[in-house]
XYZ file of C-alpha atoms in Angstrom:
750
model
C 115.404 33.977 166.274
C 116.447 31.296 163.777
C 116.371 27.835 165.334
C 115.987 24.574 163.478
C 115.418 21.192 165.109
C 116.241 17.883 163.423
C 115.965 14.261 164.570
C 117.834 11.137 163.551
C 116.344 7.649 163.352
C 116.672 7.266 167.132
C 114.952 10.551 167.931
C 118.206 12.258 168.988
C 117.784 16.056 168.703
C 120.160 17.934 166.400
C 119.792 21.657 167.062
C 120.936 24.380 164.679
C 120.933 28.121 165.348
C 122.489 31.355 164.168
C 124.560 31.913 167.310
C 125.623 30.420 170.626
C 122.961 32.176 172.709
C 120.198 31.234 170.262
C 121.480 27.661 170.408
C 121.364 27.709 174.214
C 117.741 28.838 173.951
C 117.054 25.937 171.562
C 118.720 23.455 173.902
C 116.665 24.682 176.843
C 113.444 24.545 174.883
C 114.224 21.047 173.628
C 114.900 19.861 177.185
C 111.538 21.273 178.257
C 109.630 19.683 175.374
C 111.334 16.275 175.503
C 112.033 16.061 179.264
C 109.559 18.400 180.995
C 108.728 16.039 183.852
C 112.367 15.107 184.413
C 113.721 18.638 184.528
C 110.867 19.930 186.680
C 111.542 17.151 189.198
C 115.206 18.155 189.161
C 114.299 21.812 189.691
C 112.204 20.900 192.698
C 114.981 18.630 194.037
C 117.417 21.517 193.925
C 114.896 23.705 195.795
C 113.784 21.071 198.297
C 110.145 21.169 197.185
C 109.532 17.667 195.794
C 107.418 16.434 198.724
C 104.700 18.894 197.731
C 103.771 16.628 194.823
C 105.595 13.334 195.538
C 104.516 12.930 199.160
C 106.154 12.060 202.459
C 108.813 9.768 200.965
C 110.454 12.836 199.415
C 110.764 14.732 202.711
C 114.270 13.431 203.646
C 115.778 14.780 200.427
C 113.884 18.065 200.680
C 115.099 18.508 204.239
C 118.702 17.919 203.162
C 118.398 20.247 200.159
C 117.051 23.016 202.416
C 119.612 22.466 205.172
C 122.512 22.244 202.692
C 121.209 25.439 201.035
C 121.536 24.047 197.527
C 119.272 26.621 195.890
C 120.956 29.495 197.695
C 124.395 28.211 196.668
C 123.260 28.046 193.048
C 121.956 31.618 193.297
C 125.259 32.846 194.730
C 127.194 31.075 191.974
C 124.984 32.685 189.328
C 125.410 36.115 190.918
C 129.180 35.658 190.782
C 128.944 34.501 187.162
C 127.008 37.664 186.306
C 129.778 39.783 187.826
C 132.815 37.900 186.559
C 131.715 36.273 183.291
C 128.658 38.094 181.914
C 128.926 36.339 178.550
C 128.475 32.908 180.114
C 125.748 34.272 182.381
C 123.833 35.546 179.321
C 124.273 32.127 177.697
C 122.799 30.412 180.765
C 119.910 32.887 180.797
C 119.194 32.089 177.157
C 118.947 28.425 178.096
C 116.526 29.284 180.894
C 114.436 31.346 178.468
C 114.193 28.313 176.225
C 113.134 26.093 179.116
C 110.441 28.534 180.157
C 109.143 28.825 176.603
C 108.917 25.046 176.179
C 107.567 23.909 179.543
C 103.891 24.334 178.714
C 104.204 22.190 175.588
C 106.327 19.634 177.423
C 103.884 19.405 180.323
C 101.010 18.705 177.939
C 102.988 15.737 176.570
C 103.976 14.310 179.966
C 101.188 12.436 181.823
C 103.054 12.632 185.143
C 101.935 16.249 185.577
C 98.292 15.210 185.525
C 98.944 12.237 187.839
C 100.499 14.437 190.506
C 98.575 17.640 189.907
C 101.842 19.488 189.348
C 101.913 22.611 187.190
C 105.182 23.690 185.565
C 106.607 26.925 186.887
C 109.136 29.426 185.583
C 112.794 28.662 186.016
C 115.049 31.231 187.605
C 118.377 32.216 186.068
C 120.279 30.041 188.547
C 118.084 26.955 188.258
C 120.464 25.081 185.882
C 123.236 25.586 188.426
C 120.969 24.192 191.142
C 120.135 21.167 188.992
C 123.855 20.507 188.488
C 124.671 20.954 192.169
C 121.882 18.718 193.442
C 122.926 15.989 190.990
C 126.525 16.031 192.273
C 126.399 17.085 195.932
C 126.597 13.432 197.061
C 128.894 12.409 194.213
C 132.105 12.624 196.257
C 130.553 10.526 199.010
C 131.049 12.779 202.030
C 128.548 10.605 204.006
C 131.322 7.983 204.068
C 132.897 10.118 206.777
C 129.959 9.321 209.061
C 130.723 5.644 208.418
C 134.469 5.941 209.025
C 133.771 7.875 212.208
C 131.491 5.100 213.445
C 133.984 2.348 212.517
C 136.896 4.104 214.210
C 134.960 4.768 217.396
C 133.237 1.386 217.668
C 135.946 -0.969 216.380
C 139.110 1.118 216.371
C 140.948 3.176 213.731
C 142.761 0.095 212.451
C 139.446 -1.228 211.084
C 138.753 1.733 208.811
C 141.016 0.441 206.048
C 139.215 -2.899 205.945
C 136.126 -1.107 204.627
C 138.087 1.290 202.391
C 136.551 0.360 199.099
C 133.990 1.615 196.635
C 130.684 2.437 198.267
C 127.153 3.510 197.314
C 126.877 5.802 194.351
C 130.545 6.700 193.965
C 132.138 4.862 191.062
C 132.002 2.252 188.344
C 132.760 4.528 185.390
C 135.234 3.509 182.712
C 137.102 5.415 180.054
C 140.005 4.610 177.791
C 142.025 6.256 175.051
C 143.616 4.201 172.283
C 146.307 6.363 170.650
C 146.742 6.864 166.928
C 149.475 4.240 166.535
C 147.103 1.536 167.817
C 144.089 2.238 165.591
C 143.146 1.201 162.061
C 142.621 4.826 160.982
C 145.740 6.373 162.444
C 143.677 8.632 164.709
C 142.859 8.204 168.378
C 139.678 6.603 169.732
C 138.154 7.436 173.134
C 135.514 5.152 174.638
C 133.870 4.423 177.937
C 130.753 4.624 180.058
C 129.721 6.758 183.030
C 128.329 4.725 185.915
C 125.467 6.261 187.883
C 122.130 5.395 189.334
C 119.996 4.636 186.300
C 117.096 7.036 186.139
C 113.986 7.050 183.988
C 114.225 9.318 182.032
C 117.983 8.950 181.694
C 120.418 11.380 183.277
C 122.300 11.826 179.989
C 120.701 13.071 176.775
C 122.267 12.424 173.383
C 122.328 15.727 171.528
C 123.973 17.782 168.813
C 124.518 21.530 169.136
C 125.490 23.421 165.963
C 125.948 27.096 165.109
C 128.532 29.000 163.020
C 131.022 28.890 165.946
C 130.883 25.157 166.655
C 129.204 21.826 165.906
C 129.321 19.421 168.846
C 127.779 16.015 169.545
C 127.718 14.709 173.067
C 125.872 13.729 176.208
C 124.112 16.611 177.936
C 122.464 16.700 181.356
C 118.812 17.747 180.890
C 118.301 21.035 182.678
C 121.917 22.181 182.145
C 123.232 24.009 179.057
C 126.114 22.735 176.960
C 127.913 19.388 177.055
C 130.051 19.069 180.158
C 131.352 15.527 180.385
C 131.354 13.726 177.033
C 131.635 15.544 173.725
C 133.109 15.535 170.213
C 133.501 18.849 168.365
C 134.774 17.256 165.165
C 138.269 18.488 166.057
C 138.656 17.308 169.655
C 136.809 14.837 171.894
C 136.798 14.454 175.655
C 135.416 12.166 178.354
C 135.562 11.917 182.146
C 135.292 9.581 185.109
C 134.871 10.368 188.803
C 138.336 11.113 190.215
C 137.281 9.773 193.645
C 138.771 12.959 195.105
C 137.942 14.111 198.617
C 136.949 17.787 198.585
C 134.017 18.024 201.007
C 134.534 18.247 204.756
C 132.318 17.451 207.725
C 132.810 19.441 210.940
C 131.665 18.479 214.404
C 129.957 21.602 215.676
C 128.957 22.764 219.134
C 125.955 25.105 218.991
C 124.014 27.042 221.583
C 120.842 29.083 221.458
C 120.742 32.743 222.369
C 118.034 35.348 222.752
C 114.880 35.242 224.862
C 113.213 32.610 222.690
C 116.328 30.844 221.462
C 115.745 32.267 218.001
C 119.452 33.010 217.542
C 122.182 30.365 217.335
C 125.890 30.635 218.070
C 128.583 28.200 216.939
C 131.922 27.393 218.579
C 134.718 28.042 216.073
C 138.474 28.602 216.228
C 137.834 32.131 217.535
C 135.275 31.128 220.140
C 131.514 31.506 219.983
C 130.283 33.332 216.890
C 126.782 34.034 215.510
C 125.434 31.541 212.978
C 122.802 32.163 210.363
C 119.441 30.674 211.259
C 116.046 30.524 209.609
C 113.079 28.188 209.524
C 111.471 26.921 206.358
C 108.348 24.875 205.698
C 108.233 21.801 203.483
C 104.785 21.257 202.024
C 103.896 17.555 201.838
C 101.257 16.067 199.570
C 98.768 14.093 201.672
C 100.378 14.999 204.993
C 101.047 17.890 207.326
C 103.782 20.394 206.475
C 107.229 19.845 207.978
C 109.215 22.671 209.555
C 112.965 22.663 208.957
C 115.523 24.679 210.873
C 118.292 25.890 208.561
C 121.564 26.830 210.281
C 124.886 27.861 208.781
C 128.099 28.284 210.759
C 131.426 29.712 209.661
C 132.292 26.286 208.257
C 129.129 25.755 206.270
C 125.489 24.608 206.426
C 124.461 22.272 209.245
C 123.235 18.985 207.741
C 122.759 16.898 210.902
C 121.766 17.933 214.409
C 122.421 16.068 217.664
C 125.508 14.635 219.332
C 124.692 11.192 217.996
C 125.113 12.397 214.418
C 128.867 12.348 214.998
C 128.614 9.035 216.885
C 129.834 10.455 220.175
C 128.506 12.380 223.144
C 131.440 14.553 224.241
C 133.868 16.472 222.007
C 137.557 15.759 222.644
C 139.812 18.765 223.083
C 136.999 21.316 223.145
C 137.546 24.465 225.198
C 135.573 25.317 228.297
C 131.917 25.968 227.639
C 131.651 23.456 224.805
C 129.295 21.365 226.906
C 126.582 22.197 229.348
C 122.971 23.372 229.406
C 121.732 24.642 226.082
C 124.748 23.396 224.117
C 124.085 20.760 221.476
C 126.023 18.987 218.770
C 125.698 19.115 215.004
C 127.604 18.376 211.808
C 128.230 20.993 209.121
C 129.247 20.547 205.491
C 131.935 22.611 203.776
C 132.297 22.197 200.008
C 133.946 24.233 197.231
C 130.892 25.652 195.404
C 129.597 27.197 198.627
C 132.998 28.588 199.570
C 134.064 29.807 196.118
C 130.590 30.751 194.860
C 131.509 28.959 191.664
C 130.540 25.709 189.950
C 132.839 26.109 186.966
C 130.074 26.916 184.486
C 132.398 29.233 182.581
C 134.035 26.061 181.272
C 130.895 24.882 179.449
C 130.823 27.300 176.486
C 134.623 27.078 176.213
C 134.387 23.300 175.718
C 131.875 23.758 172.912
C 134.342 26.035 171.107
C 137.377 23.781 171.682
C 139.341 22.684 168.624
C 142.332 21.040 170.302
C 143.365 19.309 173.507
C 145.107 22.554 174.447
C 141.740 24.319 174.317
C 140.148 21.614 176.477
C 143.065 21.764 178.887
C 142.832 25.552 179.304
C 139.083 25.398 179.765
C 139.289 22.732 182.449
C 141.595 24.852 184.570
C 138.383 26.621 185.601
C 136.399 23.501 186.486
C 135.062 23.136 190.046
C 132.374 20.481 190.683
C 132.664 17.497 190.580
C 136.357 16.601 190.463
C 137.021 14.408 187.429
C 139.712 12.543 185.557
C 139.682 13.634 181.914
C 140.863 12.009 178.695
C 140.922 13.990 175.456
C 142.337 13.639 171.940
C 142.269 15.776 168.815
C 142.562 15.305 165.071
C 146.107 16.695 165.046
C 147.337 13.851 167.247
C 147.232 15.630 170.589
C 146.221 13.753 173.745
C 145.402 14.767 177.301
C 145.125 12.901 180.616
C 144.503 15.117 183.647
C 142.324 15.781 186.660
C 140.044 18.812 186.863
C 138.142 20.427 189.704
C 138.621 22.275 193.000
C 140.193 20.429 195.940
C 140.995 22.355 199.131
C 144.296 22.099 200.949
C 143.741 21.179 204.591
C 144.734 18.852 207.427
C 144.924 15.151 206.417
C 142.349 14.222 209.060
C 139.722 16.301 207.227
C 139.814 13.775 204.406
C 139.146 10.842 206.708
C 136.559 11.702 209.323
C 134.444 14.366 210.983
C 136.793 16.988 212.470
C 136.269 19.509 215.299
C 135.064 22.898 214.117
C 136.836 24.757 216.938
C 140.314 23.446 216.065
C 142.119 25.926 213.749
C 144.220 23.101 212.289
C 141.194 21.960 210.292
C 140.564 25.181 208.383
C 141.046 25.381 204.611
C 144.363 26.841 203.406
C 143.876 27.424 199.696
C 143.475 25.058 196.762
C 145.379 22.109 195.424
C 147.330 23.039 192.330
C 148.397 22.313 189.762
C 145.970 19.452 189.317
C 147.646 16.070 188.638
C 148.228 15.050 185.040
C 150.351 12.628 183.094
C 151.554 12.167 179.539
C 149.665 9.660 177.390
C 152.288 7.118 176.400
C 150.232 4.306 174.958
C 146.781 3.230 176.072
C 145.361 5.417 178.859
C 142.682 4.053 181.202
C 140.520 5.752 183.828
C 138.242 3.603 185.979
C 138.097 5.356 189.377
C 141.280 3.511 190.389
C 144.324 4.809 192.200
C 146.751 6.460 189.861
C 146.664 9.959 188.492
C 144.133 11.139 191.105
C 145.710 9.416 194.119
C 147.032 12.662 195.683
C 143.467 13.994 195.790
C 141.576 11.132 197.437
C 141.364 8.540 200.176
C 139.298 5.645 198.861
C 139.327 4.480 195.266
C 137.652 1.727 193.326
C 139.389 -1.652 193.281
C 141.872 -1.976 190.396
C 140.005 -4.762 188.624
C 138.180 -2.778 185.950
C 141.226 -0.713 185.023
C 143.452 -3.792 184.879
C 140.930 -5.734 182.821
C 140.500 -2.902 180.299
C 144.271 -2.750 179.811
C 144.413 -6.518 179.468
C 141.699 -6.510 176.818
C 143.291 -3.658 174.877
C 146.593 -5.543 174.784
C 144.951 -8.566 173.177
C 145.163 -7.010 169.726
C 147.586 -4.618 168.109
C 145.089 -2.521 166.167
C 141.647 -1.285 167.192
C 138.767 0.462 165.480
C 135.795 2.335 166.861
C 133.430 -0.532 166.093
C 135.576 -2.927 168.140
C 135.037 -1.047 171.395
C 131.725 -2.635 172.359
C 133.671 -5.830 173.095
C 135.449 -3.954 175.877
C 132.263 -2.278 177.110
C 130.595 -5.654 177.523
C 133.289 -7.661 179.291
C 131.883 -9.599 182.256
C 134.895 -11.233 183.906
C 134.720 -10.758 187.703
C 138.236 -10.621 189.137
C 136.967 -9.785 192.625
C 135.497 -13.293 192.880
C 138.976 -14.648 193.622
C 139.107 -14.357 197.457
C 135.825 -16.169 197.963
C 136.701 -18.884 195.459
C 140.176 -19.266 196.986
C 138.641 -19.934 200.391
C 136.245 -22.369 198.758
C 139.152 -24.180 197.116
C 140.833 -24.538 200.508
C 137.786 -26.292 201.940
C 138.315 -30.042 202.037
C 135.573 -31.839 200.071
C 134.884 -34.172 203.001
C 133.957 -31.107 205.080
C 130.926 -30.586 202.820
C 127.756 -32.477 202.094
C 127.250 -34.113 198.693
C 125.263 -31.237 197.148
C 127.712 -28.684 198.528
C 130.668 -30.666 197.134
C 129.076 -30.646 193.697
C 128.417 -26.900 193.916
C 132.004 -26.334 195.058
C 133.398 -28.203 192.051
C 131.106 -26.323 189.674
C 132.120 -22.916 191.041
C 135.824 -23.785 190.905
C 135.409 -24.673 187.210
C 133.373 -21.530 186.495
C 134.902 -19.045 184.028
C 134.124 -16.150 186.414
C 131.984 -14.360 183.852
C 128.826 -12.736 185.155
C 126.708 -13.417 182.077
C 122.945 -13.034 182.333
C 122.418 -16.581 181.045
C 124.915 -18.197 183.410
C 123.664 -20.531 186.140
C 127.154 -20.638 187.635
C 127.172 -16.846 187.969
C 123.811 -17.040 189.739
C 125.149 -19.670 192.137
C 128.254 -17.627 192.867
C 126.124 -14.555 193.608
C 123.939 -16.602 195.946
C 126.987 -17.911 197.816
C 128.370 -14.380 198.002
C 125.115 -13.078 199.477
C 125.021 -15.838 202.092
C 128.666 -15.175 202.983
C 128.063 -11.445 203.380
C 125.143 -12.009 205.716
C 127.141 -14.383 207.879
C 130.103 -12.045 208.127
C 127.838 -9.098 208.956
C 126.628 -11.122 211.930
C 130.158 -11.875 213.141
C 130.639 -10.823 216.790
C 133.484 -8.507 215.846
C 131.294 -6.585 213.393
C 128.028 -6.524 215.322
C 128.861 -3.201 217.025
C 128.414 -1.590 213.587
C 124.874 -2.899 213.185
C 123.230 0.039 214.964
C 123.244 3.106 212.754
C 124.238 6.444 214.260
C 121.167 8.711 214.256
C 122.012 10.497 211.010
C 119.447 11.992 208.621
C 117.701 9.419 206.477
C 119.311 10.590 203.246
C 122.727 9.404 204.531
C 121.664 5.992 205.817
C 122.666 4.002 202.702
C 126.289 4.868 203.521
C 126.008 3.468 207.054
C 124.076 0.208 206.680
C 126.269 -2.689 207.807
C 125.245 -5.431 205.376
C 125.852 -3.333 202.242
C 129.157 -2.144 203.684
C 130.241 -5.734 204.249
C 129.066 -6.596 200.749
C 131.122 -3.839 199.110
C 134.159 -4.671 201.263
C 133.834 -8.452 200.986
C 137.017 -8.842 198.965
C 139.030 -7.061 201.685
C 137.274 -8.800 204.567
C 138.026 -12.249 203.150
C 141.768 -11.594 202.963
C 142.353 -9.202 205.873
C 143.435 -10.674 209.187
C 140.981 -8.614 211.235
C 138.601 -11.567 211.111
C 140.095 -14.957 212.017
C 140.805 -17.149 208.986
C 138.837 -20.006 210.508
C 135.759 -17.784 210.784
C 136.078 -16.554 207.209
C 136.453 -20.074 205.887
C 133.554 -21.301 208.010
C 131.318 -18.529 206.648
C 132.085 -19.578 203.069
C 131.496 -23.274 203.810
C 128.184 -22.540 205.508
C 127.140 -20.322 202.599
C 127.869 -23.086 200.076
C 125.882 -25.583 202.134
C 122.945 -23.166 202.337
C 122.882 -22.429 198.602
C 123.394 -26.051 197.605
C 120.463 -27.150 199.745
C 118.249 -24.436 198.307
C 119.185 -25.282 194.730
C 118.612 -28.995 195.323
C 115.134 -28.300 196.640
C 114.157 -25.963 193.805
C 111.834 -27.072 191.012
C 112.534 -26.336 187.375
C 115.749 -25.396 185.570
C 118.625 -23.762 187.452
C 118.320 -20.060 188.064
C 120.414 -17.815 185.828
C 122.118 -14.594 186.844
C 119.804 -12.489 184.717
C 116.751 -13.915 186.494
C 117.544 -11.915 189.632
C 120.071 -9.377 188.337
C 117.528 -7.102 186.729
C 117.529 -3.391 186.017
C 115.559 -1.231 188.473
C 115.802 2.433 187.422
C 114.955 5.208 189.832
C 111.709 6.923 188.904
C 110.306 9.928 190.718
C 106.861 8.569 189.862
C 106.992 4.821 189.135
C 104.885 3.577 186.259
C 101.487 2.123 187.074
C 101.389 -0.783 186.304
C 105.130 -1.394 186.851
C 107.260 -1.704 183.745
C 109.134 -4.933 182.991
C 112.890 -4.429 183.078
C 115.509 -6.716 181.503
C 117.943 -9.074 183.181
C 121.533 -7.895 182.907
C 124.996 -9.311 182.481
C 127.877 -7.879 184.479
C 128.491 -7.006 188.122
C 130.058 -4.298 190.239
C 133.731 -5.054 189.533
C 133.253 -6.101 185.900
C 134.020 -3.680 183.088
C 130.290 -4.103 182.423
C 129.613 -2.539 185.813
C 125.972 -3.306 186.561
C 126.001 -2.971 190.321
C 123.886 -4.820 192.819
C 124.221 -4.652 196.607
C 125.806 -7.954 197.698
C 124.031 -9.366 200.698
C 120.918 -7.271 200.095
C 119.691 -7.656 196.519
C 120.785 -8.813 193.076
C 118.757 -6.041 191.446
C 120.826 -3.408 189.681
C 120.074 0.257 190.273
C 123.501 1.452 189.090
C 124.981 0.770 185.693
C 126.217 2.541 182.572
C 124.178 5.733 182.235
C 125.488 5.899 178.653
C 128.135 4.281 176.476
C 130.123 6.158 173.874
C 132.903 5.756 171.316
C 134.517 8.929 169.931
C 136.403 8.366 166.665
C 138.877 11.187 165.933
C 139.385 10.069 162.322
C 135.745 10.298 161.254
C 133.216 11.635 163.730
C 130.442 9.861 161.804
C 132.049 6.548 162.772
C 131.459 7.361 166.445
C 128.675 5.564 168.308
C 126.703 5.766 171.533
C 123.759 4.396 173.452
C 121.697 5.320 176.514
C 119.774 2.942 178.781
C 116.283 3.956 177.694
C 115.854 6.350 174.786
C 116.098 9.922 173.568
C 112.604 10.921 174.700
C 111.357 11.348 178.240
C 107.713 11.154 177.138
C 105.883 7.872 177.893
C 104.469 6.354 174.743
C 106.864 8.183 172.441
C 108.499 5.946 169.838
C 111.907 6.813 171.285
C 111.013 6.464 174.964
C 112.508 2.977 175.375
C 113.822 2.043 171.927
C 117.512 1.903 172.941
C 116.920 -0.301 175.998
C 117.316 -3.682 174.206
C 120.542 -2.538 172.553
C 121.902 -1.097 175.790
C 121.171 -4.351 177.614
C 123.143 -6.234 174.914
C 126.015 -3.690 174.955
C 125.304 -2.595 171.398
C 125.633 0.987 170.161
C 123.771 3.191 167.687
C 125.606 5.392 165.174
C 126.296 9.067 165.713
C 124.747 10.805 162.696
C 126.490 13.943 161.429
C 125.104 14.298 157.882
C 122.277 16.830 158.015
C 120.773 15.246 154.892
C 120.069 12.083 156.885
C 118.022 13.935 159.503
C 114.328 14.807 159.587
C 113.551 18.460 160.286
C 110.853 19.457 162.740
C 108.834 22.670 162.643
C 110.791 25.687 163.893
C 110.543 26.389 167.600
C 108.474 29.508 168.376
C 110.445 32.497 169.574
C 107.691 33.820 171.829
C 106.644 32.208 175.109
C 103.636 29.903 174.860
C 100.683 30.197 177.198
C 101.090 27.794 180.088
C 98.238 25.466 181.028
C 96.318 25.739 184.214
C 97.169 23.153 186.833
C 95.141 19.976 186.321
C 94.908 19.414 190.047
C 96.895 20.546 193.037
C 98.555 23.967 192.888
C 102.199 24.475 192.103
C 104.238 23.918 195.295
C 105.273 27.197 196.861
C 108.713 28.398 195.919
C 111.310 28.692 198.690
C 111.523 32.231 200.053
C 113.800 34.598 198.187
C 117.177 34.697 199.923
C 117.774 37.873 201.887
C 120.594 39.258 203.914
C 119.941 38.557 207.610
C 120.024 41.522 209.925
C 120.850 39.481 213.000
C 122.967 37.503 213.294
C 125.388 38.636 210.605
C 126.672 36.377 207.850
C 129.591 34.198 208.967
C 132.907 35.656 207.868
C 135.007 32.494 207.687
C 134.319 31.618 204.052
C 137.882 30.736 203.103
C 139.598 31.698 199.887
C 137.427 32.525 196.885
């Protein structure tokens, strides 16, 4: 096996091999050496075994992963790939071989293994598919349906639209395409930034993959082969944002136990009571007793919440006789395309690497499944592409809004949406999770502010270059501040105290830029927080304060104060709350903040003092790391999201920034929040953080002569170290075909 590994000045791996499968091996081995801790955590997340070394706090996710059958779904998808696309399956297996050969070396470099007593363990052929699925299972935000169900039942259906706005973990990504006639080189430029929870190590890895068939730079997901979302082959470049499509359904189930010990479960479906799959699994928990989890799957899908309260009601409307009574209990099941189709779209990944035109990208994306994305692409011949990609089922409109009854045949799936929406690129194209090309596929979209602002900025000059794009990346104007400031402007000065009047005048003069060094931005954020808390306590909204008894992993989608914070712009203009109450909340908030600022010692607080980065870490550093203050806010192009009303800290932001130049690939640029290495103490562990915080980019290097070569990767597996402490958590049991009850038959179209 001939594999050569190079690094640029930022530690970015450039991998070179004699063929595509050898290159997949090299990519897997590199991920294991550079990101061993990260990818092993992701493997355990997909299996539901993280609590065995992270402790009781990890149990809620492990329970969900087991109940949703993530690992089993990944296995089924890999089995189907083996049958239908053996070439791609062999490519994935080569990647897994590389991971397994590099894990021992990677674990020796990563101190987290010693801290937790975790030993690396062999990956299975389907593990990369499980890593991908677990990273995206909540991406489409199906828990929002629990929230809408609660709002409709507690306040009335007319209230649902008031909260119909971007919620936790769903959007913030930007992407734009400047066509050839608007650039200095006469070739298109694509730029943007994916918005996710910031993780340490980062969720995207800068990488180059080269063999005789292709030479691609892009952003890979550690633990997954290829370059799915953001890549440049030298001939064609592509990028994505979340389409905000709705393609996952929640069903209100009625279940009953059967058999002498209740070991069998039946579910009420359109054809009456039918057997459901049932098994029990054990979650091992570091420092605590094991937890037993009941795993049930009906003809709709895996049960992810048990109890009538999970659907925020006690009795099911329209259910046939026998749906209630002794022994019958409620639950909620999840139906989603990868489970139904036994496909994640992995056949697309090697096809993208080989793409040389937008037509190639377009054809490849016809096979994409999860998640559903909006795609921009351009090639060196002048071709452009703007389309959606993914699998969206055709079903009753109510399925897209709320939890629907499992026994009602109207709510079954009836095939797949097609063809997927697309539009011709006639000038600048922008994707920012807004309504538009993907509107037929979704229900809730991000507010239009980021998309409108990007277009506005791109119209400010006639000609653009790749190096100009960071000015768009870093824009901090907050258009969503308008409703609050409008209400503040309507407040008569004599209604406010002296300090509040002065704060009012300062905020009305403010340029509405959420810059880290801005005291006015900090004051606005403080007034916003105080307003959110007052509105959340309004008598009309108080019925939403008590969460339905859903599993802990879904609770961020149902907490009232964050929901009010995300929907503040709508709440301040909608007539559901009396205007006098909205205005009074803003006046009281200004008084509160003005009094606090007047009493404070020292210089005025700046936005960056409280709006600081807080990445998610499976094992936080000890002592805690200092993280920088940030410019931007949720509805800025520089989307560094906080949770208004709860905290100014930013857990979500740009997980990478990129600029793809179609004239000269070497003029492209990129940056990630932390660095190329996942190893603490490595020179490239945090070296990009200061640049990322300032919205600066580092160059994409394509000249092999400018790279430093490392020693060749060994072709034979290395001996793995013994565990430094606790044993490797037990693997989930191998899936087997149940003898009784039989597998559910209602799996929909494949």
